[in-house]
Coordinates of C-alpha atoms in Angstrom, one line a residue:
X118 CA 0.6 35.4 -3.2
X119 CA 3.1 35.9 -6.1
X120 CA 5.5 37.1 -3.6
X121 CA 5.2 34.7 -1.2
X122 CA 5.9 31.8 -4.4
X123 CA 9.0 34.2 -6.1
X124 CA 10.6 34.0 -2.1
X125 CA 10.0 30.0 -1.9
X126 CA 11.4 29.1 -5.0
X127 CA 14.2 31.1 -4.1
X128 CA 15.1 29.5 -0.8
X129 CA 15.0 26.9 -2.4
X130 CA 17.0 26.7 -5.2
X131 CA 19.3 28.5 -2.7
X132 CA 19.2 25.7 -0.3
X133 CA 21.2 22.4 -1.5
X134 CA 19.0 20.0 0.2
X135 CA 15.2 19.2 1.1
X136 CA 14.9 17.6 4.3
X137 CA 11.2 16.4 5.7
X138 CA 10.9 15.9 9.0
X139 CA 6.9 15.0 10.4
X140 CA 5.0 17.6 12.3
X141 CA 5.9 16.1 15.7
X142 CA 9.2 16.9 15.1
X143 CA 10.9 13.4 14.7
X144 CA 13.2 12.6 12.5
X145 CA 12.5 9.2 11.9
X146 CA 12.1 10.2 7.8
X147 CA 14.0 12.4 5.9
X148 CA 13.7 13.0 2.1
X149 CA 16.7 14.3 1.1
X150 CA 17.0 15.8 -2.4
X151 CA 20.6 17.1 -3.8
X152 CA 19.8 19.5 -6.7
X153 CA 22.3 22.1 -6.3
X154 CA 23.8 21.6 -9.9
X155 CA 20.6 20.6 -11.8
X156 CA 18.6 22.7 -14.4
X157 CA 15.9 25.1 -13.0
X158 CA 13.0 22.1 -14.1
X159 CA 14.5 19.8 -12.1
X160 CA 14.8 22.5 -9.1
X161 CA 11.0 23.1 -9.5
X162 CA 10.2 19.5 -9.4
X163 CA 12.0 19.1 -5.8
X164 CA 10.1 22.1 -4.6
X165 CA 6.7 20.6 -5.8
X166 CA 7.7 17.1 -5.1
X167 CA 8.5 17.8 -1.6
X168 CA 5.6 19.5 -0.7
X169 CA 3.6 17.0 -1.9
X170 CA 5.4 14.4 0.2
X171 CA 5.5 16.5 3.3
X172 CA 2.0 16.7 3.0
X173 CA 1.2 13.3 2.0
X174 CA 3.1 11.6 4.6
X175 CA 1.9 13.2 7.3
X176 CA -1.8 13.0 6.2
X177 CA -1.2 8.8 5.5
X178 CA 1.9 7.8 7.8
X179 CA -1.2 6.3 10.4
X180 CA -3.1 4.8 7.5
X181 CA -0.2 3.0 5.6
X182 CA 1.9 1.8 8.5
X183 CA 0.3 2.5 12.5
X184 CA -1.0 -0.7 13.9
X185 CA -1.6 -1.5 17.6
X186 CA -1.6 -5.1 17.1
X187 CA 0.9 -7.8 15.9
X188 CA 4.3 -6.5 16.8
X189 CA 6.6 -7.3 19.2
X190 CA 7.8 -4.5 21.6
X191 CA 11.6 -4.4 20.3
X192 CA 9.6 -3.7 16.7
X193 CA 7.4 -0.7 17.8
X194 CA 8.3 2.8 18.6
X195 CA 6.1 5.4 20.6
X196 CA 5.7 8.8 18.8
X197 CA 5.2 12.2 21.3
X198 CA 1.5 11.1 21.2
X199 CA 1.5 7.5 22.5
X200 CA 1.1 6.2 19.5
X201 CA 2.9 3.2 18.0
X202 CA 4.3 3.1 15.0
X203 CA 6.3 0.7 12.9
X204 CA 10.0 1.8 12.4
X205 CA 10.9 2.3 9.5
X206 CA 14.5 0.5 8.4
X207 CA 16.4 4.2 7.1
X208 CA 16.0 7.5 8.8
X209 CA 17.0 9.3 5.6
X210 CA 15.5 8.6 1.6
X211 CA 17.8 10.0 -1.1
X212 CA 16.4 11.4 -4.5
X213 CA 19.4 11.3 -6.9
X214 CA 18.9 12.4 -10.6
X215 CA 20.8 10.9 -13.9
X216 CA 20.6 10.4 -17.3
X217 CA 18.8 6.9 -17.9
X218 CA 16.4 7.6 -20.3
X219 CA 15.2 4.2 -20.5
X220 CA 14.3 3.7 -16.8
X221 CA 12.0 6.4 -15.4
X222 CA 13.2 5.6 -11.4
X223 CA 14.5 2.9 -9.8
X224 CA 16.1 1.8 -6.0
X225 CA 18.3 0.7 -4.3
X226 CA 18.4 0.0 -0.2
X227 CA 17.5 3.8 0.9
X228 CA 18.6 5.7 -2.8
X229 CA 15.6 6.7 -4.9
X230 CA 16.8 7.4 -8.9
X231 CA 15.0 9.7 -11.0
X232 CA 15.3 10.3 -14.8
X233 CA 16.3 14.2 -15.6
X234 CA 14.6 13.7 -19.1
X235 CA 11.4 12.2 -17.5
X236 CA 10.7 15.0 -15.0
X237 CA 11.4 17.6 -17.2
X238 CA 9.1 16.6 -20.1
X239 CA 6.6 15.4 -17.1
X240 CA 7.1 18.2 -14.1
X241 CA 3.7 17.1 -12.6
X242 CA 4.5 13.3 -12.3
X243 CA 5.4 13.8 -8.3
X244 CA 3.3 10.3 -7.7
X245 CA 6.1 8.1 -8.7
X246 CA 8.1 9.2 -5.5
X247 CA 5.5 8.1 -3.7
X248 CA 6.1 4.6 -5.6
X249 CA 9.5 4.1 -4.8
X250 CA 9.0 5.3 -1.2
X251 CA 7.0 2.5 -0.5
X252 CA 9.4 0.2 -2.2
X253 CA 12.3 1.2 0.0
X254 CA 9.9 1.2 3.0
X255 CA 9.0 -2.1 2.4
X256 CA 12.6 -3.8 0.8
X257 CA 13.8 -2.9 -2.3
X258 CA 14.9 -6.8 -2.3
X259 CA 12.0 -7.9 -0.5
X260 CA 10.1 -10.9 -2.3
X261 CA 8.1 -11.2 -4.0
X262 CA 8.4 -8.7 -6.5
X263 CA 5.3 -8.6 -7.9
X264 CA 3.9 -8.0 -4.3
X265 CA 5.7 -5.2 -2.8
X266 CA 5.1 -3.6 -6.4
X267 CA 1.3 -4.0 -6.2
X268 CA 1.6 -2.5 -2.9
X269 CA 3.4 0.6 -4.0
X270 CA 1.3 1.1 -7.2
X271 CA -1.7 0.8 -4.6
X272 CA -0.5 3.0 -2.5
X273 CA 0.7 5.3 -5.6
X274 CA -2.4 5.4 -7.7
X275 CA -5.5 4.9 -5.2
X276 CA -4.2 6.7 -1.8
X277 CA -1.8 9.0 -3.6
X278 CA -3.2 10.3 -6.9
X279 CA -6.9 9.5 -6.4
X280 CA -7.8 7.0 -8.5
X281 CA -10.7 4.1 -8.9
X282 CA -10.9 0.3 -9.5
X283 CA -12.3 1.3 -13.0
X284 CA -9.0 3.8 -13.8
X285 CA -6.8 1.1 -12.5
X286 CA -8.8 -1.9 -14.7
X287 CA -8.5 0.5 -17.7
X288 CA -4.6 1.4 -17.5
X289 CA -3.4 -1.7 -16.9
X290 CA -2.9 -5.0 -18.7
X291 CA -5.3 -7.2 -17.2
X292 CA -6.4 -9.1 -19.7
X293 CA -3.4 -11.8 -19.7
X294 CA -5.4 -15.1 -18.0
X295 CA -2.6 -17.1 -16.4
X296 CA -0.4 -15.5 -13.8
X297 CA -1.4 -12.4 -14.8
X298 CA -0.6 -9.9 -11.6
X299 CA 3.2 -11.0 -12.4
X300 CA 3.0 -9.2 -15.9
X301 CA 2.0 -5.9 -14.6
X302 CA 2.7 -3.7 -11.1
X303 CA -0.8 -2.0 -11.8
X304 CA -2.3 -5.1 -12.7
X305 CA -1.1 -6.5 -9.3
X306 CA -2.2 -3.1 -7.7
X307 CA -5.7 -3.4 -8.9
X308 CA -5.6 -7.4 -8.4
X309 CA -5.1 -6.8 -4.6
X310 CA -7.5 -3.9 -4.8
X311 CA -10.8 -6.0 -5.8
X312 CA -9.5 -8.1 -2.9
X313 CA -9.6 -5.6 -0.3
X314 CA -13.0 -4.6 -1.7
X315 CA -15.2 -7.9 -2.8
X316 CA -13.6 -10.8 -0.4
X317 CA -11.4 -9.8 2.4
X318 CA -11.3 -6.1 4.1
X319 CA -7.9 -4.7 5.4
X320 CA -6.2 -7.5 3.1
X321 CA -4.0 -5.0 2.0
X322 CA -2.9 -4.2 5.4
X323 CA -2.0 -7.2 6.2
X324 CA -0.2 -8.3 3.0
X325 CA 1.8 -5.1 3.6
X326 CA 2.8 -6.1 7.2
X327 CA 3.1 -9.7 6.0
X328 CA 6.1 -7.8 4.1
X329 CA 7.9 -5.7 6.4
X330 CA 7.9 -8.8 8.6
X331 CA 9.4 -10.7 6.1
X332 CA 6.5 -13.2 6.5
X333 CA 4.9 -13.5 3.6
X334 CA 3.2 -16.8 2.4
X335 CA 1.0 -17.2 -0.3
X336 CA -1.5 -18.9 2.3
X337 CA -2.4 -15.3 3.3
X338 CA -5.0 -15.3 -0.2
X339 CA -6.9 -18.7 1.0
X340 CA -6.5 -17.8 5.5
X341 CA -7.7 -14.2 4.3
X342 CA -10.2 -14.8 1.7
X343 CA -11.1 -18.5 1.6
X344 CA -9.5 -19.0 -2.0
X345 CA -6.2 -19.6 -3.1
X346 CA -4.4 -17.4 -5.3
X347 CA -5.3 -18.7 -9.0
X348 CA -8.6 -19.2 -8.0
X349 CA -8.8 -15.3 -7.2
X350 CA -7.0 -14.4 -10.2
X351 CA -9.4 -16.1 -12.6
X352 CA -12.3 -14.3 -11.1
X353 CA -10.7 -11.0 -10.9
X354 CA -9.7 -11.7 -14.6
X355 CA -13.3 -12.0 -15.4
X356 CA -14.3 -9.1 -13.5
X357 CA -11.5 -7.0 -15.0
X358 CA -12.7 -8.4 -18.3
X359 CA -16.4 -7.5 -18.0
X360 CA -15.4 -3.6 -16.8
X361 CA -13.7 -2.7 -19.5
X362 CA -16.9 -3.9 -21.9
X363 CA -19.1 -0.9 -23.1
X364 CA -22.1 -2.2 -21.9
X365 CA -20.8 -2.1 -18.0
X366 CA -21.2 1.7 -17.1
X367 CA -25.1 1.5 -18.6
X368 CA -25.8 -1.5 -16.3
X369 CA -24.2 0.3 -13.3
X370 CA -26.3 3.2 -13.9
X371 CA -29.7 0.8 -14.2
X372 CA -28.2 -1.5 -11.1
X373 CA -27.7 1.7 -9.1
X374 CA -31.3 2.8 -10.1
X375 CA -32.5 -0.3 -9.1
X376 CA -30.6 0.4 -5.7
X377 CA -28.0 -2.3 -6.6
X378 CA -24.9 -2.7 -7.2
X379 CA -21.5 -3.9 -9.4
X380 CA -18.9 -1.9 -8.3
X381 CA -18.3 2.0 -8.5
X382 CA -16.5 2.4 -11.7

């Protein structure tokens, strides 16, 4: 096994670039990583990072993006297996490194930035790729913000690195009462979260497509769940408030006794 790790890292570090094409051998994707003159760290954390996103993309391409119904013919594409899938607007993703110690990653149309000093002091942190792949998927311009940001933390946190409502609730800033999803991208995340799991199932679908179609409308909240937008937010904002409260885990435990519920923490 050592052997086999000793000869990948050193195709790769030999190799300039990492290049990802999916298993059926389309091309419709590439992540492209330039690292020939960086530090060994950095080297490690393509190698790492690509893996990851080989394997992640493959696994939830269908999930995030395939949908049979509500495109137009000129928007689809058929893959080797007859299945339909949405294109996506750049065949190639670039990861380019620099020195901007202030901003962790960024984008820009189909360039994905990484800080040097962030990676290095935090070589496991392969999940905000993941982040800023969504955001170019979806429109690094695309509006609103505070959407497409939700979505990619979403997609980042819960599909990507495991997480729960509960994790989300207690890592990000909830707790401000008016307008609060446009403070935070993991408040929005976990906002759009309790709404795909207490009022409307495979909202977050169909936010995401409202996105890519460049038809959003904040009518989606009330035609999806019955409620405009402030009126969700100030119940999720109670909800979010009464999680984080040390009583809630006890009274899970004695719901779920009781064969009830309040929400998997």
């Amino acid at each position: 096994m050592k052997i086999l790790l000793y000869l990948s890292l050193i195709i790769t570090f030999l190799l300039p670039n990492l290049i990802f094409a999916n298993s059926s051998g389309k091309t419709e994707l590439k992540l492209v990583m330039n690292y020939e003159n960086e530090s060994y760290a950095t080297k490690k954390w393509c190698l790492t990072t690509t893996k990851m996103f080989e394997s992640w993309y493959q696994k939830s391409f269908n999930t995030i993006w395939l949908d049979k119904k509500g495109y137009k013919i000129s928007e689809v594409e058929m893959d080797t297996e007859g299945n339909i899938f949405r294109l996506i607007p750049f065949k190639e993703i670039h990861v380019v490194f620099n020195d901007h110690d202030s901003c962790i990653t960024s984008a820009d149309e189909n360039t994905i930035f990484v800080s040097r000093e962030w990676i290095s002091k935090n070589p496991d942190d392969t999940g905000l790729v993941i982040f800023e792949l969504i955001r170019v998927i979806i429109g690094t311009k695309s509006s609103p913000t505070w959407i497409a940001n939700g979505i990619a933390d979403y997609y980042r946190w819960i599909l990507y690195e495991n997480k729960n409502i509960g994790w989300l609730i207690e890592n990000s800033k909830t707790d401000v009462f008016e307008k609060g999803y446009l403070v935070d991208s993991r408040a929005s995340a976990v906002f759009i979260l309790w709404i795909e799991l207490y009022k409307s199932n495979g909202f977050i679908k169909s936010l995401t497509r409202s996105m890519l179609d460049k038809d959003y409308s904040e009518l989606i909240f009330e035609k999806l769940t019955g409620q405009n937008l402030e009126s969700l937010w100030s119940e999720f904002y109670l909800y979010a408030y009464y999680r984080k409260q040390s009583w809630y885990d006890y009274i899970a435990e004695l719901l779920s006794a009781m064969h009830l519920t309040c929400g998997s923490r």
